[in-house]
Coordinates of C-alpha atoms in Angstrom, one line a residue:
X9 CA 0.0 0.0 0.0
X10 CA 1.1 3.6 -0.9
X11 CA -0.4 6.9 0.8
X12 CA -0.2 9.6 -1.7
X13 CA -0.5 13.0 -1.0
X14 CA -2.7 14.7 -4.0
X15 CA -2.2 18.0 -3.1
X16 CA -3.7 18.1 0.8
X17 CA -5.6 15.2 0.1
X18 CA -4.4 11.3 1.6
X19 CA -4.8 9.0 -1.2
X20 CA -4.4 5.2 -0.5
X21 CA -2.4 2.9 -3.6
X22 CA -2.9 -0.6 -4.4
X23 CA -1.0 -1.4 -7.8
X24 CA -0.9 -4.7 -9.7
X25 CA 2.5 -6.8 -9.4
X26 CA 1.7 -7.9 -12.8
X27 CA -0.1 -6.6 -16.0
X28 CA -2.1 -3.6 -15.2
X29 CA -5.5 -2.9 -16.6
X30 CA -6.3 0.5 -18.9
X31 CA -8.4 1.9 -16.1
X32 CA -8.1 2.9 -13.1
X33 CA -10.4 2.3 -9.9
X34 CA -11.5 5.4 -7.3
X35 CA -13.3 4.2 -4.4
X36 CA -15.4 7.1 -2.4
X37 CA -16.2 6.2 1.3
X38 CA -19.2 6.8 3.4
X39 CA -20.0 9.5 6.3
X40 CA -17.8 9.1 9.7
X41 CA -15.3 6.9 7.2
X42 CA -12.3 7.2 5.4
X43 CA -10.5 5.7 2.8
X44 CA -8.8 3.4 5.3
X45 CA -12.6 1.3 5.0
X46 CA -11.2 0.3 1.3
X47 CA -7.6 -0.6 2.5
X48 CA -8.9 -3.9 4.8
X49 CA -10.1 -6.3 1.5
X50 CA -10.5 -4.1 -1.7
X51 CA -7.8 -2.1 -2.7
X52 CA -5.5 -5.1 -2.9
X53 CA -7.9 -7.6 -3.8
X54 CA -8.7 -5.7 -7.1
X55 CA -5.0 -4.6 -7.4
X56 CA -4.3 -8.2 -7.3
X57 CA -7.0 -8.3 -10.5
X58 CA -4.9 -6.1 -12.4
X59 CA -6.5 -3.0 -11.0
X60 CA -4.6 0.4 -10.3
X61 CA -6.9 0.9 -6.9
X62 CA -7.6 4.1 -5.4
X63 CA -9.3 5.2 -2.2
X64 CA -9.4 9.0 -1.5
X65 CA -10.0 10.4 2.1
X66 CA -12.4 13.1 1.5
X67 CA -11.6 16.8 2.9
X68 CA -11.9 16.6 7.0
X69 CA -11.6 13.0 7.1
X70 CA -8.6 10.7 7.8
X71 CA -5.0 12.6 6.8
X72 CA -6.5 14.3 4.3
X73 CA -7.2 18.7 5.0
X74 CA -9.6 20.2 7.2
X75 CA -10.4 18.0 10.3
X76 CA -10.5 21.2 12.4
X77 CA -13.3 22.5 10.5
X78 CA -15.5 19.4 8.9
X79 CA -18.9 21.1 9.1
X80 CA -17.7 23.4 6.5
X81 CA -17.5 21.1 4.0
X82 CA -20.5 20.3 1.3
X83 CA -21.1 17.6 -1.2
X84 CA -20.0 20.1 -3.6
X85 CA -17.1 20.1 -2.0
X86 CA -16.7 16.3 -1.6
X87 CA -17.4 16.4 -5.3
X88 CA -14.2 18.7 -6.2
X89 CA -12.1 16.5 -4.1
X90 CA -13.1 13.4 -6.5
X91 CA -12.6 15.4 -9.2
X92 CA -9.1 16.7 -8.0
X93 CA -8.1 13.3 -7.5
X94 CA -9.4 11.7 -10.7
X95 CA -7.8 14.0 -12.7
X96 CA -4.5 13.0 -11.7
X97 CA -4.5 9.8 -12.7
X98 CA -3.2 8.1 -15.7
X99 CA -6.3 7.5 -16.6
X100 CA -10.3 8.6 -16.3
X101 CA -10.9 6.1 -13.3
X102 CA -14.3 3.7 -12.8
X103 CA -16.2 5.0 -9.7
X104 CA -17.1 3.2 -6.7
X105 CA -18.9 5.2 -3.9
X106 CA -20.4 3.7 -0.9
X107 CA -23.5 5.4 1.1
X108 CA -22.4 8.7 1.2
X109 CA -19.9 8.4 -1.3
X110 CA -22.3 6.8 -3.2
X111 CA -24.3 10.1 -3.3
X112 CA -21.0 12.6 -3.9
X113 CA -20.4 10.1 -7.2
X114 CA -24.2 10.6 -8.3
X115 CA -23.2 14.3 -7.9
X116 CA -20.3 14.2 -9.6
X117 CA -21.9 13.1 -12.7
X118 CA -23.6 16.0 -13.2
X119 CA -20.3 18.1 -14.1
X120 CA -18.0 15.2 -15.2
X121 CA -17.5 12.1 -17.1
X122 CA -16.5 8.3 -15.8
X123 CA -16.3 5.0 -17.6
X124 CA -18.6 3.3 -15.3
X125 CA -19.5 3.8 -11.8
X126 CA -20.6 1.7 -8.8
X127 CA -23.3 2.7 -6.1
X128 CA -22.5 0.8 -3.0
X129 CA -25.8 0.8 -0.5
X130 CA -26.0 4.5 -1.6
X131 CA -27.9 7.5 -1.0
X132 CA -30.7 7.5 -3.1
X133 CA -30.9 10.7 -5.6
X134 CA -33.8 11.6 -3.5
X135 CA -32.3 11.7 -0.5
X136 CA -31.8 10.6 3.4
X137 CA -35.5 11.2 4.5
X138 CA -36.6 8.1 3.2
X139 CA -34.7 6.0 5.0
X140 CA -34.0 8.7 8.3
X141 CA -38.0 8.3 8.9
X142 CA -37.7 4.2 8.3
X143 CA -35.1 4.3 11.2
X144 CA -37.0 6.4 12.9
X145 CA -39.7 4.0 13.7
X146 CA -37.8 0.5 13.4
X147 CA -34.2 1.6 15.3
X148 CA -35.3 4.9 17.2
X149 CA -32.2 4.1 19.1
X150 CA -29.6 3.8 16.2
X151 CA -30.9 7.3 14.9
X152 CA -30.6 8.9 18.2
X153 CA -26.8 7.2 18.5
X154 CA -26.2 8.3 14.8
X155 CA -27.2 11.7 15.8
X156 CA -24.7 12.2 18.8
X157 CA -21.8 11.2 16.3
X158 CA -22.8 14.0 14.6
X159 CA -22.6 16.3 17.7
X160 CA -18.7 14.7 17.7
X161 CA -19.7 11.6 19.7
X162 CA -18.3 8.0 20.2
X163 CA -21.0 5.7 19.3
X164 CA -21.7 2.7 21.3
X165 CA -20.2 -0.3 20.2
X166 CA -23.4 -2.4 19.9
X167 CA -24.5 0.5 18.0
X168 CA -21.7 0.6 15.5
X169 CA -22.1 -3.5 15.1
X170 CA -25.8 -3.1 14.2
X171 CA -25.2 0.2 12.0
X172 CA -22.4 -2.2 9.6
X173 CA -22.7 -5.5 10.2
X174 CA -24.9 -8.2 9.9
X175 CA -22.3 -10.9 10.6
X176 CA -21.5 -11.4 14.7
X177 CA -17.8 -9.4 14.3
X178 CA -15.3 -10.2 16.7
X179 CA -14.8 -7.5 19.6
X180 CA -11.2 -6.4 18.7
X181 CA -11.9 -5.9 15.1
X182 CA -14.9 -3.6 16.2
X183 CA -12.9 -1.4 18.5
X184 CA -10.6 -1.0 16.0
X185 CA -13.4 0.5 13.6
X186 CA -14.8 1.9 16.5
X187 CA -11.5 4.0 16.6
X188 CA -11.5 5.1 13.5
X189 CA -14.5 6.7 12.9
X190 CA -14.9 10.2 12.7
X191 CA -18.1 12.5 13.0
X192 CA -19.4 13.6 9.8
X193 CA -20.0 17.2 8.1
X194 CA -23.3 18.7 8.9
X195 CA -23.7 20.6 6.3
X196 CA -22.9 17.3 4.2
X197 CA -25.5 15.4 6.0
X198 CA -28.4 18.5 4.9
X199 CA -27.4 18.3 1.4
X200 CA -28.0 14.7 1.3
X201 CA -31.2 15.1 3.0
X202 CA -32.8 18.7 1.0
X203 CA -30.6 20.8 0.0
X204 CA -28.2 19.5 -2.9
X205 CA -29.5 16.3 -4.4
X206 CA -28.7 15.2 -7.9
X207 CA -30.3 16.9 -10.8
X208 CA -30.7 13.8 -13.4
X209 CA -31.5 16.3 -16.1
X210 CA -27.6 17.0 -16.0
X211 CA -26.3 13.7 -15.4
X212 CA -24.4 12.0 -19.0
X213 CA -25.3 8.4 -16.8
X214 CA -22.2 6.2 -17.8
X215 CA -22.7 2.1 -16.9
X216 CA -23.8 1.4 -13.7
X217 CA -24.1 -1.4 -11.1
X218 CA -26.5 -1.0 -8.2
X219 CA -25.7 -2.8 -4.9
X220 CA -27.5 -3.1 -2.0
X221 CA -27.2 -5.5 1.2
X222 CA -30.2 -7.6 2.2
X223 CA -29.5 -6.7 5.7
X224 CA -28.8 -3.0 5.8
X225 CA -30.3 -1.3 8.3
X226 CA -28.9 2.4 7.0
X227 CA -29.9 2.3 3.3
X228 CA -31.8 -1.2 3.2
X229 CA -33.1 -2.5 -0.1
X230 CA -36.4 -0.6 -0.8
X231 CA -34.0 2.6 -0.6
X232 CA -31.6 0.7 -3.0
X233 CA -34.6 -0.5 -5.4
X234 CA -35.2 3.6 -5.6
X235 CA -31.9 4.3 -6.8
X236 CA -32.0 1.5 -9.2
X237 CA -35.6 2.6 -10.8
X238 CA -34.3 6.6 -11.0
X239 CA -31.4 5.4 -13.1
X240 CA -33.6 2.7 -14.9
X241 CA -30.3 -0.5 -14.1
X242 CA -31.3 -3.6 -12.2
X243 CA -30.5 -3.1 -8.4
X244 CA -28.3 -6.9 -6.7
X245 CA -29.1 -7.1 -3.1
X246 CA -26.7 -8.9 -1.6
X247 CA -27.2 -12.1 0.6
X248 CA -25.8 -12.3 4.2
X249 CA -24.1 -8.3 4.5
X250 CA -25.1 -5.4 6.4
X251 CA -24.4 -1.7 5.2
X252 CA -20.5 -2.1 5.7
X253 CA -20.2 -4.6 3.1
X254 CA -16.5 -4.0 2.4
X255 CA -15.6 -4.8 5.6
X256 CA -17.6 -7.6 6.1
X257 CA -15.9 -11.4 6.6
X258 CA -17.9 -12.0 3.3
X259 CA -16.6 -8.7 1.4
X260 CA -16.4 -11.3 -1.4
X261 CA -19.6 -11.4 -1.6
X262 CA -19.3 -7.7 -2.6
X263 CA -16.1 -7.6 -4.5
X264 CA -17.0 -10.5 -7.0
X265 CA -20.1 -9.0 -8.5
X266 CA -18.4 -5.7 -9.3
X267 CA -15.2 -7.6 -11.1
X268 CA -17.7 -9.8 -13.1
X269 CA -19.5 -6.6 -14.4
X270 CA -16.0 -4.3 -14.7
X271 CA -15.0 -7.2 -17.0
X272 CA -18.2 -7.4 -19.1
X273 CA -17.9 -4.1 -20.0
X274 CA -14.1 -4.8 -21.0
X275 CA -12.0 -2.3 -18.2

């Protein structure tokens, strides 16, 4: 693994030891994430595929600028740190975004171009209501934990199990994610939910894959089947993994349908 520094933001490296494919993957991670969530299985797995692999910490999270002042920071702004990134690379990467980063690559469409991208149990182009009101009533106590994060929190462990996983994860693994999450911008969180959703009247859509987890509690499958319909692709819910699919003991389960499709459209 390589950190990069791309300007002030940390970029993590996977490269192939062998033949390396024409393009390029950029991963985008979630809210109270960073890039590190790619480094446990995927950016050497698919490195290992022949995949140049990519994972960007977004601005005020991990290394990368502005953790003293997060809150400032908009999907716009998430948006120009993709773009900043993607640009210098040897090539015009494939897009992979997860929840939040899910939403900042349906953003991104609208003022740039991508062979292909992947929504990973994404925000839906209409926003976090939907599923912010279904937690609401089925986890009022996730929400509220979710909440204080936001405030600059530590969530509970048992609430950072239920929020990811579905799988029963080992204690030491979870502190260690416990440890490295971060609270999440504000102002990001609002533009997700009202105030800066994606516009599909500007959106040039490129290829793209649709996963969802059948046991997502955050973004569960009706969410996903949303996203899916708005962009007129089939949604694949995926058996057995909760909304932190990458990090999942099964992140295969993930990683394999996302090779297969990379590979039928030839990158």
């Amino acid at each position: 693994m390589n950190r990069s520094r791309f300007g002030d933001l940390e970029v993590l490296c996977h490269t192939p030891s062998g033949p390396v494919r024409e393009t390029p993957l950029l991963f985008v991670h979630g809210a109270y994430t960073a890039a590190w969530c790619w480094e446990e299985q995927f950016l050497p797995w698919f490195a290992a595929q022949g995949y140049a692999s990519y994972a960007v910490s977004l601005s005020g999270h991990g290394r990368s600028r502005g953790r003293t002042y997060l809150d400032s920071f908009s999907i716009s702004d998430y948006v120009d740190d993709v773009a900043e990134v993607a640009g210098k690379l040897p090539a015009t990467p494939v897009l992979i975004g997860h929840s939040m980063g899910g939403m900042v690559v349906q953003k991104y469409l609208e003022r740039h171009t991508a062979p292909a991208v992947v929504l990973m149990s994404s925000v839906p182009p209409q926003g976090l209501l939907g599923s912010a009101f279904g937690l609401a009533f089925s986890k009022p106590h996730l929400l509220g934990d979710l909440n204080r994060i936001m405030g600059g929190g530590q969530p509970q462990l048992e609430t950072l199990r239920h929020a990811l996983f579905h799988e029963t994860i080992e204690l030491e693994r979870l502190q260690r994610y416990y440890h490295l999450c971060q609270p999440e911008s504000h102002r990001a969180i609002w533009d997700m939910s009202l105030f800066d959703l994606p516009s599909l009247a500007r959106i040039e859509l490129p290829p793209m894959l649709v996963l969802g987890a059948e046991h997502d509690v955050l973004i569960p499958p009706d969410q996903v089947r949303l996203t899916a319909r708005r962009y007129d692709v089939e949604p694949q819910i995926l058996p057995g993994l909760g909304h932190g699919m990458m990090l999942e003991s099964d992140w295969r389960v993930a990683a394999d349908p996302i090779l297969a499709w990379l590979k039928s459209l030839d990158l």
